[in-house]
Amino acid sequence: MKKAIYPGSFDPITKGHLDIIRRGSKSFDKVIVAVLINSEKQGLFSIEERVSLIRKATFGIDNVEIISFDGLLVDYMEKNHISIILKGLRNSKDFEYELQMANVNKILGNEIETIFMISNPENSYISSSMVKEVCKLGGNISGLVPSEVESIIKKKIMG
Ligand code: COA
């Protein structure tokens, strides 16, 4: 079975993330969306909330699993017999950063491959922080986040 892990903070999931998950689910037998538990970066949404938002947004995609992890990504992967990391690339800035991460993971792990999918142009400017900022300032986030979770995100940010 060809499994890929799609790691990130997902604070919160955006349309860009969902696009990569959807496309990944067509290329792999299973996509494991992995939410990083980062004790140094609190974030706005709790880990449970992030997992729940991803679960709602990916409802109906049968070969997607959502987990959370702490520690090294490659350790989680080795323990769970996963060798492919799936990542989205939005622009050249992402590329510089992702190249470094892919190389470090290759050195840290055993036979780890990182596979990149180019983000759709309409998602190339979206980020989780941008969603939070636009929403906090009263802007419309419907083009930025999956419709299934838009109201939950708004409620959390606007109160
Ligand atoms: N569409 C839209 N937005 C995207 C996106 C896409 N396809 N891909 C990334 N983003 C955005 C995110 O929304 C986030 O935005 P923000 O900075 O505004 O919050 C930003 O890009 C960064 O993404 P993030 O989800 O935080 O992931 P990351 O690329 O920083 O990587 C891990 C995080 C989890 C993959 C990485 O830190 C990790 O593996 N940590 C575990 C510890 C470890 O193993 N370290 C060694 C690895 S080298």
CSV table of N, CA and C and ligand atoms in Angstrom, one decimal:
chain,number,residue,atom,x,y,z
A,1,MET,N,0.8,-1.2,0.0
A,1,MET,CA,0.0,0.0,0.0
A,1,MET,C,0.9,1.2,0.0
A,2,LYS,N,0.6,2.2,-0.9
A,2,LYS,CA,1.4,3.4,-1.0
A,2,LYS,C,0.9,4.5,-0.1
A,3,LYS,N,1.6,4.7,1.0
A,3,LYS,CA,1.1,5.7,2.0
A,3,LYS,C,1.9,7.0,1.9
A,4,ALA,N,1.3,8.1,2.1
A,4,ALA,CA,2.1,9.4,2.2
A,4,ALA,C,1.6,10.1,3.4
A,5,ILE,N,2.5,10.8,4.0
A,5,ILE,CA,2.2,11.6,5.2
A,5,ILE,C,2.2,13.1,4.8
A,6,TYR,N,1.2,13.9,5.2
A,6,TYR,CA,1.1,15.3,4.8
A,6,TYR,C,1.2,16.1,6.2
A,7,PRO,N,2.4,16.5,6.6
A,7,PRO,CA,2.5,17.1,7.9
A,7,PRO,C,2.4,18.7,7.8
A,8,GLY,N,2.0,19.2,8.9
A,8,GLY,CA,1.9,20.7,9.0
A,8,GLY,C,1.3,21.1,10.3
A,9,SER,N,1.2,22.5,10.5
A,9,SER,CA,0.5,23.0,11.7
A,9,SER,C,-1.0,23.0,11.6
A,10,PHE,N,-1.5,23.3,10.4
A,10,PHE,CA,-2.9,23.4,10.1
A,10,PHE,C,-3.7,24.2,11.1
A,11,ASP,N,-3.2,25.5,11.3
A,11,ASP,CA,-3.8,26.3,12.4
A,11,ASP,C,-4.5,27.6,11.8
A,12,PRO,N,-5.6,27.4,11.0
A,12,PRO,CA,-6.4,26.2,10.8
A,12,PRO,C,-6.1,25.7,9.3
A,13,ILE,N,-6.8,24.6,9.0
A,13,ILE,CA,-6.7,24.1,7.6
A,13,ILE,C,-7.3,25.2,6.6
A,14,THR,N,-6.6,25.3,5.5
A,14,THR,CA,-7.1,26.2,4.5
A,14,THR,C,-7.5,25.5,3.2
A,15,LYS,N,-8.0,26.2,2.2
A,15,LYS,CA,-8.4,25.6,0.9
A,15,LYS,C,-7.2,25.1,0.2
A,16,GLY,N,-6.0,25.7,0.5
A,16,GLY,CA,-4.8,25.3,-0.1
A,16,GLY,C,-4.4,23.9,0.4
A,17,HIS,N,-4.5,23.7,1.7
A,17,HIS,CA,-4.2,22.4,2.3
A,17,HIS,C,-5.2,21.3,1.8
A,18,LEU,N,-6.5,21.7,1.7
A,18,LEU,CA,-7.5,20.7,1.3
A,18,LEU,C,-7.2,20.3,-0.2
A,19,ASP,N,-6.8,21.2,-1.0
A,19,ASP,CA,-6.5,20.9,-2.4
A,19,ASP,C,-5.3,19.8,-2.5
A,20,ILE,N,-4.3,20.0,-1.6
A,20,ILE,CA,-3.2,19.1,-1.6
A,20,ILE,C,-3.7,17.7,-1.1
A,21,ILE,N,-4.5,17.7,-0.1
A,21,ILE,CA,-5.0,16.4,0.5
A,21,ILE,C,-5.9,15.7,-0.6
A,22,ARG,N,-6.8,16.5,-1.3
A,22,ARG,CA,-7.6,15.9,-2.3
A,22,ARG,C,-6.8,15.2,-3.4
A,23,ARG,N,-5.8,16.0,-3.9
A,23,ARG,CA,-5.0,15.5,-5.0
A,23,ARG,C,-4.1,14.4,-4.6
A,24,GLY,N,-3.6,14.5,-3.3
A,24,GLY,CA,-2.8,13.4,-2.8
A,24,GLY,C,-3.6,12.1,-2.7
A,25,SER,N,-4.8,12.2,-2.3
A,25,SER,CA,-5.7,11.0,-2.1
A,25,SER,C,-5.9,10.3,-3.4
A,26,LYS,N,-5.7,11.0,-4.5
A,26,LYS,CA,-5.8,10.4,-5.8
A,26,LYS,C,-4.5,9.7,-6.3
A,27,SER,N,-3.4,10.2,-5.7
A,27,SER,CA,-2.1,9.6,-6.1
A,27,SER,C,-1.6,8.5,-5.2
A,28,PHE,N,-2.2,8.5,-4.0
A,28,PHE,CA,-1.7,7.5,-3.0
A,28,PHE,C,-2.9,6.7,-2.5
A,29,ASP,N,-2.5,5.5,-2.0
A,29,ASP,CA,-3.6,4.6,-1.5
A,29,ASP,C,-4.1,5.2,-0.2
A,30,LYS,N,-3.2,5.9,0.6
A,30,LYS,CA,-3.7,6.5,1.8
A,30,LYS,C,-2.9,7.8,2.1
A,31,VAL,N,-3.6,8.8,2.5
A,31,VAL,CA,-2.9,10.1,2.9
A,31,VAL,C,-3.1,10.3,4.4
A,32,ILE,N,-2.0,10.4,5.1
A,32,ILE,CA,-2.1,10.6,6.6
A,32,ILE,C,-1.8,12.1,6.8
A,33,VAL,N,-2.8,12.8,7.3
A,33,VAL,CA,-2.6,14.2,7.6
A,33,VAL,C,-2.1,14.3,9.0
A,34,ALA,N,-0.9,14.9,9.2
A,34,ALA,CA,-0.3,14.8,10.5
A,34,ALA,C,-0.2,16.2,11.1
A,35,VAL,N,-0.9,16.5,12.2
A,35,VAL,CA,-0.8,17.8,12.8
A,35,VAL,C,0.3,17.8,13.8
A,36,LEU,N,1.2,18.7,13.7
A,36,LEU,CA,2.4,18.9,14.6
A,36,LEU,C,1.9,19.4,15.9
A,37,ILE,N,2.3,18.7,17.0
A,37,ILE,CA,2.1,19.2,18.3
A,37,ILE,C,3.4,20.0,18.7
A,38,ASN,N,3.3,21.3,18.7
A,38,ASN,CA,4.5,22.1,18.8
A,38,ASN,C,4.4,22.9,20.2
A,39,SER,N,5.2,22.4,21.2
A,39,SER,CA,5.1,23.0,22.5
A,39,SER,C,5.7,24.4,22.5
A,40,GLU,N,6.5,24.8,21.5
A,40,GLU,CA,7.0,26.1,21.5
A,40,GLU,C,6.1,27.1,20.8
A,41,LYS,N,5.2,26.6,20.0
A,41,LYS,CA,4.3,27.5,19.2
A,41,LYS,C,2.9,27.2,19.5
A,42,GLN,N,2.3,28.0,20.4
A,42,GLN,CA,0.9,27.7,20.9
A,42,GLN,C,-0.1,27.6,19.8
A,43,GLY,N,-0.2,28.6,19.0
A,43,GLY,CA,-1.2,28.6,17.9
A,43,GLY,C,-2.6,29.1,18.4
A,44,LEU,N,-3.5,29.3,17.6
A,44,LEU,CA,-4.8,29.7,18.0
A,44,LEU,C,-5.8,28.6,18.3
A,45,PHE,N,-5.8,27.6,17.4
A,45,PHE,CA,-6.7,26.4,17.6
A,45,PHE,C,-5.9,25.4,18.3
A,46,SER,N,-6.6,24.7,19.2
A,46,SER,CA,-6.0,23.5,19.9
A,46,SER,C,-5.7,22.4,18.9
A,47,ILE,N,-4.9,21.5,19.3
A,47,ILE,CA,-4.6,20.3,18.4
A,47,ILE,C,-5.9,19.6,18.1
A,48,GLU,N,-6.8,19.4,19.2
A,48,GLU,CA,-8.0,18.7,19.0
A,48,GLU,C,-8.9,19.4,18.0
A,49,GLU,N,-8.9,20.8,18.1
A,49,GLU,CA,-9.8,21.6,17.2
A,49,GLU,C,-9.3,21.5,15.7
A,50,ARG,N,-7.9,21.5,15.6
A,50,ARG,CA,-7.4,21.4,14.2
A,50,ARG,C,-7.7,20.1,13.6
A,51,VAL,N,-7.6,19.0,14.4
A,51,VAL,CA,-7.9,17.7,13.9
A,51,VAL,C,-9.4,17.6,13.5
A,52,SER,N,-10.2,18.2,14.3
A,52,SER,CA,-11.6,18.1,14.1
A,52,SER,C,-12.0,18.9,12.8
A,53,LEU,N,-11.4,20.1,12.6
A,53,LEU,CA,-11.6,20.9,11.4
A,53,LEU,C,-11.2,20.1,10.1
A,54,ILE,N,-10.0,19.4,10.2
A,54,ILE,CA,-9.5,18.7,9.1
A,54,ILE,C,-10.5,17.5,8.8
A,55,ARG,N,-11.0,16.9,9.9
A,55,ARG,CA,-11.9,15.7,9.7
A,55,ARG,C,-13.2,16.2,9.0
A,56,LYS,N,-13.7,17.3,9.4
A,56,LYS,CA,-14.9,17.9,8.8
A,56,LYS,C,-14.7,18.2,7.3
A,57,ALA,N,-13.5,18.9,7.1
A,57,ALA,CA,-13.2,19.4,5.7
A,57,ALA,C,-13.0,18.2,4.7
A,58,THR,N,-12.5,17.1,5.3
A,58,THR,CA,-12.1,16.0,4.4
A,58,THR,C,-13.2,14.9,4.4
A,59,PHE,N,-14.3,15.2,5.0
A,59,PHE,CA,-15.4,14.2,5.1
A,59,PHE,C,-15.7,13.7,3.6
A,60,GLY,N,-15.8,12.4,3.5
A,60,GLY,CA,-16.1,11.9,2.1
A,60,GLY,C,-14.9,11.4,1.4
A,61,ILE,N,-13.7,11.8,1.8
A,61,ILE,CA,-12.5,11.3,1.1
A,61,ILE,C,-12.1,10.1,2.0
A,62,ASP,N,-12.3,8.9,1.4
A,62,ASP,CA,-12.2,7.7,2.2
A,62,ASP,C,-10.8,7.3,2.6
A,63,ASN,N,-9.8,7.6,1.8
A,63,ASN,CA,-8.5,7.2,2.1
A,63,ASN,C,-7.6,8.2,2.8
A,64,VAL,N,-8.3,9.1,3.6
A,64,VAL,CA,-7.5,10.0,4.4
A,64,VAL,C,-7.7,9.7,5.9
A,65,GLU,N,-6.5,9.8,6.6
A,65,GLU,CA,-6.5,9.6,8.1
A,65,GLU,C,-5.9,10.8,8.7
A,66,ILE,N,-6.4,11.2,9.9
A,66,ILE,CA,-5.9,12.4,10.5
A,66,ILE,C,-5.3,12.0,11.9
A,67,ILE,N,-4.0,12.4,12.1
A,67,ILE,CA,-3.4,12.1,13.4
A,67,ILE,C,-2.7,13.3,13.9
A,68,SER,N,-2.2,13.3,15.1
A,68,SER,CA,-1.3,14.4,15.6
A,68,SER,C,0.0,13.7,16.1
A,69,PHE,N,1.1,14.4,16.0
A,69,PHE,CA,2.4,13.8,16.4
A,69,PHE,C,3.3,14.9,17.1
A,70,ASP,N,4.2,14.4,18.0
A,70,ASP,CA,5.2,15.4,18.4
A,70,ASP,C,6.6,14.7,18.2
A,71,GLY,N,7.6,15.5,18.4
A,71,GLY,CA,8.9,14.9,18.1
A,71,GLY,C,9.3,15.0,16.6
A,72,LEU,N,10.2,14.2,16.2
A,72,LEU,CA,10.7,14.2,14.8
A,72,LEU,C,9.7,13.5,13.9
A,73,LEU,N,9.4,14.2,12.8
A,73,LEU,CA,8.5,13.6,11.8
A,73,LEU,C,9.0,12.2,11.3
A,74,VAL,N,10.3,12.1,11.1
A,74,VAL,CA,10.9,10.8,10.6
A,74,VAL,C,10.7,9.7,11.6
A,75,ASP,N,10.8,10.0,12.9
A,75,ASP,CA,10.6,9.0,13.9
A,75,ASP,C,9.2,8.4,13.8
A,76,TYR,N,8.2,9.4,13.7
A,76,TYR,CA,6.8,8.9,13.6
A,76,TYR,C,6.7,8.0,12.3
A,77,MET,N,7.3,8.5,11.2
A,77,MET,CA,7.2,7.8,10.0
A,77,MET,C,7.8,6.3,10.1
A,78,GLU,N,8.9,6.3,10.7
A,78,GLU,CA,9.6,4.9,10.8
A,78,GLU,C,8.7,4.0,11.7
A,79,LYS,N,8.2,4.6,12.8
A,79,LYS,CA,7.4,3.7,13.7
A,79,LYS,C,6.2,3.2,12.9
A,80,ASN,N,5.7,4.0,12.0
A,80,ASN,CA,4.4,3.6,11.4
A,80,ASN,C,4.6,3.2,9.9
A,81,HIS,N,5.8,2.9,9.6
A,81,HIS,CA,6.1,2.3,8.2
A,81,HIS,C,5.6,3.2,7.1
A,82,ILE,N,6.0,4.5,7.2
A,82,ILE,CA,5.6,5.4,6.1
A,82,ILE,C,7.0,6.0,5.6
A,83,SER,N,7.1,6.0,4.3
A,83,SER,CA,8.4,6.5,3.8
A,83,SER,C,8.2,7.7,2.8
A,84,ILE,N,7.0,8.2,2.6
A,84,ILE,CA,6.8,9.3,1.7
A,84,ILE,C,6.2,10.5,2.4
A,85,ILE,N,6.8,11.7,2.3
A,85,ILE,CA,6.3,12.9,2.8
A,85,ILE,C,5.7,13.7,1.6
A,86,LEU,N,4.4,14.1,1.8
A,86,LEU,CA,3.8,14.9,0.7
A,86,LEU,C,3.7,16.3,1.2
A,87,LYS,N,4.1,17.3,0.3
A,87,LYS,CA,4.1,18.7,0.7
A,87,LYS,C,3.6,19.5,-0.5
A,88,GLY,N,3.0,20.7,-0.2
A,88,GLY,CA,2.5,21.5,-1.3
A,88,GLY,C,3.6,22.7,-1.5
A,89,LEU,N,3.7,23.1,-2.7
A,89,LEU,CA,4.7,24.2,-3.0
A,89,LEU,C,3.9,25.3,-3.6
A,90,ARG,N,3.9,26.5,-3.0
A,90,ARG,CA,3.2,27.6,-3.5
A,90,ARG,C,4.0,28.6,-4.3
A,91,ASN,N,5.2,28.7,-4.0
A,91,ASN,CA,6.1,29.7,-4.6
A,91,ASN,C,7.6,29.4,-4.4
A,92,SER,N,8.5,30.2,-4.8
A,92,SER,CA,9.9,29.9,-4.7
A,92,SER,C,10.4,30.0,-3.3
A,93,LYS,N,9.7,30.8,-2.5
A,93,LYS,CA,10.0,30.9,-1.1
A,93,LYS,C,9.8,29.6,-0.4
A,94,ASP,N,8.6,29.0,-0.7
A,94,ASP,CA,8.3,27.7,-0.1
A,94,ASP,C,9.4,26.7,-0.6
A,95,PHE,N,9.8,26.8,-1.8
A,95,PHE,CA,10.8,25.9,-2.4
A,95,PHE,C,12.1,25.9,-1.6
A,96,GLU,N,12.6,27.1,-1.3
A,96,GLU,CA,13.9,27.2,-0.5
A,96,GLU,C,13.8,26.5,0.8
A,97,TYR,N,12.6,26.8,1.5
A,97,TYR,CA,12.4,26.2,2.8
A,97,TYR,C,12.2,24.7,2.8
A,98,GLU,N,11.4,24.3,1.8
A,98,GLU,CA,11.1,22.9,1.7
A,98,GLU,C,12.3,22.0,1.3
A,99,LEU,N,13.1,22.6,0.5
A,99,LEU,CA,14.3,21.9,0.0
A,99,LEU,C,15.2,21.6,1.2
A,100,GLN,N,15.3,22.6,2.1
A,100,GLN,CA,16.1,22.3,3.3
A,100,GLN,C,15.5,21.2,4.2
A,101,MET,N,14.2,21.3,4.4
A,101,MET,CA,13.5,20.3,5.2
A,101,MET,C,13.6,18.9,4.6
A,102,ALA,N,13.4,18.9,3.3
A,102,ALA,CA,13.5,17.6,2.6
A,102,ALA,C,14.8,16.9,2.7
A,103,ASN,N,15.9,17.8,2.6
A,103,ASN,CA,17.2,17.2,2.7
A,103,ASN,C,17.5,16.8,4.2
A,104,VAL,N,17.1,17.6,5.1
A,104,VAL,CA,17.3,17.2,6.5
A,104,VAL,C,16.6,15.9,6.8
A,105,ASN,N,15.3,15.8,6.4
A,105,ASN,CA,14.6,14.6,6.6
A,105,ASN,C,15.2,13.4,6.0
A,106,LYS,N,15.8,13.6,4.8
A,106,LYS,CA,16.5,12.5,4.1
A,106,LYS,C,17.7,12.0,4.9
A,107,ILE,N,18.4,13.0,5.5
A,107,ILE,CA,19.6,12.6,6.3
A,107,ILE,C,19.2,11.9,7.6
A,108,LEU,N,18.1,12.5,8.3
A,108,LEU,CA,17.6,11.9,9.5
A,108,LEU,C,17.0,10.5,9.4
A,109,GLY,N,16.3,10.4,8.3
A,109,GLY,CA,15.4,9.1,8.2
A,109,GLY,C,16.1,8.1,7.3
A,110,ASN,N,15.4,7.0,7.2
A,110,ASN,CA,15.9,5.9,6.4
A,110,ASN,C,15.1,5.8,5.1
A,111,GLU,N,15.6,6.1,4.0
A,111,GLU,CA,14.9,6.0,2.7
A,111,GLU,C,13.6,6.9,2.7
A,112,ILE,N,13.7,8.1,3.2
A,112,ILE,CA,12.5,9.0,3.2
A,112,ILE,C,12.5,9.8,1.9
A,113,GLU,N,11.4,9.8,1.2
A,113,GLU,CA,11.3,10.6,0.0
A,113,GLU,C,10.3,11.7,0.2
A,114,THR,N,10.6,13.0,-0.2
A,114,THR,CA,9.5,14.0,-0.1
A,114,THR,C,9.0,14.3,-1.5
A,115,ILE,N,7.7,14.3,-1.7
A,115,ILE,CA,7.1,14.5,-3.0
A,115,ILE,C,6.3,15.8,-2.9
A,116,PHE,N,6.5,16.7,-3.9
A,116,PHE,CA,5.9,18.0,-3.9
A,116,PHE,C,4.8,18.1,-4.9
A,117,MET,N,3.7,18.7,-4.5
A,117,MET,CA,2.6,19.0,-5.5
A,117,MET,C,2.6,20.5,-5.6
A,118,ILE,N,2.5,21.0,-6.8
A,118,ILE,CA,2.4,22.5,-7.0
A,118,ILE,C,1.0,22.9,-6.7
A,119,SER,N,0.9,23.9,-5.8
A,119,SER,CA,-0.4,24.5,-5.4
A,119,SER,C,-1.1,25.0,-6.6
A,120,ASN,N,-2.4,24.9,-6.7
A,120,ASN,CA,-3.2,25.6,-7.7
A,120,ASN,C,-3.0,27.1,-7.6
A,121,PRO,N,-2.9,27.8,-8.7
A,121,PRO,CA,-2.6,29.2,-8.6
A,121,PRO,C,-3.6,30.0,-7.7
A,122,GLU,N,-4.8,29.6,-7.7
A,122,GLU,CA,-5.8,30.3,-6.8
A,122,GLU,C,-5.5,30.1,-5.3
A,123,ASN,N,-4.7,29.1,-5.0
A,123,ASN,CA,-4.4,28.9,-3.6
A,123,ASN,C,-3.0,29.4,-3.2
A,124,SER,N,-2.3,29.9,-4.2
A,124,SER,CA,-0.8,30.1,-4.0
A,124,SER,C,-0.5,31.2,-3.0
A,125,TYR,N,-1.5,32.1,-2.7
A,125,TYR,CA,-1.3,33.2,-1.8
A,125,TYR,C,-1.9,32.9,-0.4
A,126,ILE,N,-2.5,31.8,-0.2
A,126,ILE,CA,-3.2,31.5,1.0
A,126,ILE,C,-2.3,30.9,2.1
A,127,SER,N,-2.4,31.4,3.3
A,127,SER,CA,-1.7,30.8,4.5
A,127,SER,C,-2.6,30.9,5.7
A,128,SER,N,-2.3,30.0,6.7
A,128,SER,CA,-3.2,30.0,7.9
A,128,SER,C,-3.1,31.4,8.6
A,129,SER,N,-2.0,32.0,8.6
A,129,SER,CA,-1.9,33.3,9.3
A,129,SER,C,-2.7,34.4,8.6
A,130,MET,N,-2.7,34.3,7.2
A,130,MET,CA,-3.5,35.2,6.5
A,130,MET,C,-5.0,35.1,6.8
A,131,VAL,N,-5.4,33.8,6.9
A,131,VAL,CA,-6.8,33.5,7.2
A,131,VAL,C,-7.2,34.2,8.5
A,132,LYS,N,-6.3,34.0,9.5
A,132,LYS,CA,-6.6,34.6,10.9
A,132,LYS,C,-6.6,36.1,10.8
A,133,GLU,N,-5.7,36.7,10.1
A,133,GLU,CA,-5.7,38.1,10.1
A,133,GLU,C,-6.9,38.7,9.3
A,134,VAL,N,-7.2,38.2,8.2
A,134,VAL,CA,-8.3,38.7,7.4
A,134,VAL,C,-9.6,38.6,8.2
A,135,CYS,N,-9.8,37.4,8.9
A,135,CYS,CA,-11.0,37.1,9.6
A,135,CYS,C,-11.1,38.1,10.8
A,136,LYS,N,-10.0,38.3,11.5
A,136,LYS,CA,-10.0,39.2,12.7
A,136,LYS,C,-10.4,40.6,12.3
A,137,LEU,N,-10.0,41.0,11.1
A,137,LEU,CA,-10.3,42.3,10.6
A,137,LEU,C,-11.6,42.5,9.9
A,138,GLY,N,-12.4,41.4,10.0
A,138,GLY,CA,-13.8,41.4,9.5
A,138,GLY,C,-13.9,41.1,8.0
A,139,GLY,N,-12.8,40.6,7.4
A,139,GLY,CA,-12.9,40.3,6.0
A,139,GLY,C,-13.6,39.0,5.7
A,140,ASN,N,-13.9,38.8,4.4
A,140,ASN,CA,-14.6,37.6,4.0
A,140,ASN,C,-13.5,36.4,3.7
A,141,ILE,N,-13.7,35.3,4.5
A,141,ILE,CA,-12.7,34.2,4.3
A,141,ILE,C,-13.2,33.1,3.5
A,142,SER,N,-14.4,33.3,2.8
A,142,SER,CA,-15.0,32.1,2.1
A,142,SER,C,-14.1,31.6,1.0
A,143,GLY,N,-13.3,32.5,0.4
A,143,GLY,CA,-12.4,32.0,-0.6
A,143,GLY,C,-11.1,31.3,-0.1
A,144,LEU,N,-10.9,31.4,1.2
A,144,LEU,CA,-9.7,31.0,1.8
A,144,LEU,C,-9.7,29.6,2.5
A,145,VAL,N,-10.9,29.3,3.1
A,145,VAL,CA,-11.0,28.1,3.9
A,145,VAL,C,-12.1,27.2,3.3
A,146,PRO,N,-12.0,25.9,3.6
A,146,PRO,CA,-13.1,25.0,3.1
A,146,PRO,C,-14.4,25.4,3.7
A,147,SER,N,-15.5,25.3,2.8
A,147,SER,CA,-16.8,25.9,3.2
A,147,SER,C,-17.4,25.1,4.4
A,148,GLU,N,-17.0,23.8,4.5
A,148,GLU,CA,-17.5,23.0,5.6
A,148,GLU,C,-17.1,23.5,7.0
A,149,VAL,N,-16.0,24.3,7.1
A,149,VAL,CA,-15.5,24.7,8.4
A,149,VAL,C,-15.4,26.2,8.5
A,150,GLU,N,-15.9,26.9,7.5
A,150,GLU,CA,-15.8,28.4,7.6
A,150,GLU,C,-16.5,29.0,8.8
A,151,SER,N,-17.7,28.5,9.1
A,151,SER,CA,-18.4,29.1,10.3
A,151,SER,C,-17.7,28.8,11.6
A,152,ILE,N,-17.1,27.6,11.7
A,152,ILE,CA,-16.5,27.3,13.0
A,152,ILE,C,-15.2,28.1,13.1
A,153,ILE,N,-14.5,28.3,12.0
A,153,ILE,CA,-13.3,29.2,12.1
A,153,ILE,C,-13.7,30.6,12.5
A,154,LYS,N,-14.7,31.1,11.8
A,154,LYS,CA,-15.2,32.5,12.1
A,154,LYS,C,-15.5,32.7,13.6
A,155,LYS,N,-16.3,31.7,14.1
A,155,LYS,CA,-16.7,31.7,15.5
A,155,LYS,C,-15.6,31.8,16.4
A,156,LYS,N,-14.6,31.0,16.2
A,156,LYS,CA,-13.4,30.9,17.0
A,156,LYS,C,-12.6,32.3,17.0
A,157,ILE,N,-12.5,32.8,15.8
A,157,ILE,CA,-11.7,34.1,15.7
A,157,ILE,C,-12.5,35.3,16.2
A,158,MET,N,-13.8,35.3,15.8
A,158,MET,CA,-14.6,36.6,16.1
A,158,MET,C,-15.3,36.5,17.4
A,159,GLY,N,-15.4,35.3,17.9
A,159,GLY,CA,-16.1,35.1,19.2
A,159,GLY,C,-17.6,35.0,19.1
B,1,COA,N1,-1.7,25.8,0.9
B,1,COA,C1,-1.9,26.8,1.7
B,1,COA,N2,-1.1,27.1,2.8
B,1,COA,C2,0.0,26.3,2.9
B,1,COA,C3,0.3,25.3,2.1
B,1,COA,C4,-0.6,25.0,1.0
B,1,COA,N3,-0.4,24.0,0.2
B,1,COA,N4,1.4,24.7,2.5
B,1,COA,C5,1.9,25.4,3.6
B,1,COA,N5,1.0,26.4,3.8
B,1,COA,C6,1.2,27.4,4.9
B,1,COA,C7,0.6,27.1,6.2
B,1,COA,O1,-0.7,27.5,6.2
B,1,COA,C8,1.5,27.8,7.1
B,1,COA,O2,1.1,29.2,7.2
B,1,COA,P1,1.4,30.1,8.4
B,1,COA,O3,2.9,30.2,8.5
B,1,COA,O4,0.7,31.4,8.0
B,1,COA,O5,0.8,29.5,9.6
B,1,COA,C9,2.8,27.8,6.5
B,1,COA,O6,2.6,27.5,5.1
B,1,COA,C10,3.8,26.8,7.1
B,1,COA,O7,3.1,25.5,7.1
B,1,COA,P2,3.1,24.6,8.3
B,1,COA,O8,1.8,23.9,8.3
B,1,COA,O9,3.4,25.3,9.6
B,1,COA,O10,4.2,23.5,7.9
B,1,COA,P3,5.7,23.7,7.7
B,1,COA,O11,6.0,23.7,6.3
B,1,COA,O12,6.3,24.8,8.5
B,1,COA,O13,6.2,22.3,8.3
B,1,COA,C11,6.3,20.5,9.8
B,1,COA,C12,5.9,21.9,9.6
B,1,COA,C13,5.3,19.8,10.7
B,1,COA,C14,6.3,19.7,8.5
B,1,COA,C15,7.8,20.5,10.3
B,1,COA,O14,8.0,21.6,11.2
B,1,COA,C16,8.1,19.2,11.0
B,1,COA,O15,8.3,18.2,10.4
B,1,COA,N6,8.2,19.2,12.3
B,1,COA,C17,8.5,18.1,13.2
B,1,COA,C18,9.9,18.2,13.8
B,1,COA,C19,10.9,17.7,12.8
B,1,COA,O16,10.9,16.6,12.3
B,1,COA,N7,11.8,18.6,12.5
B,1,COA,C20,12.8,18.3,11.5
B,1,COA,C21,12.2,18.6,10.1
B,1,COA,S1,13.4,19.3,9.0
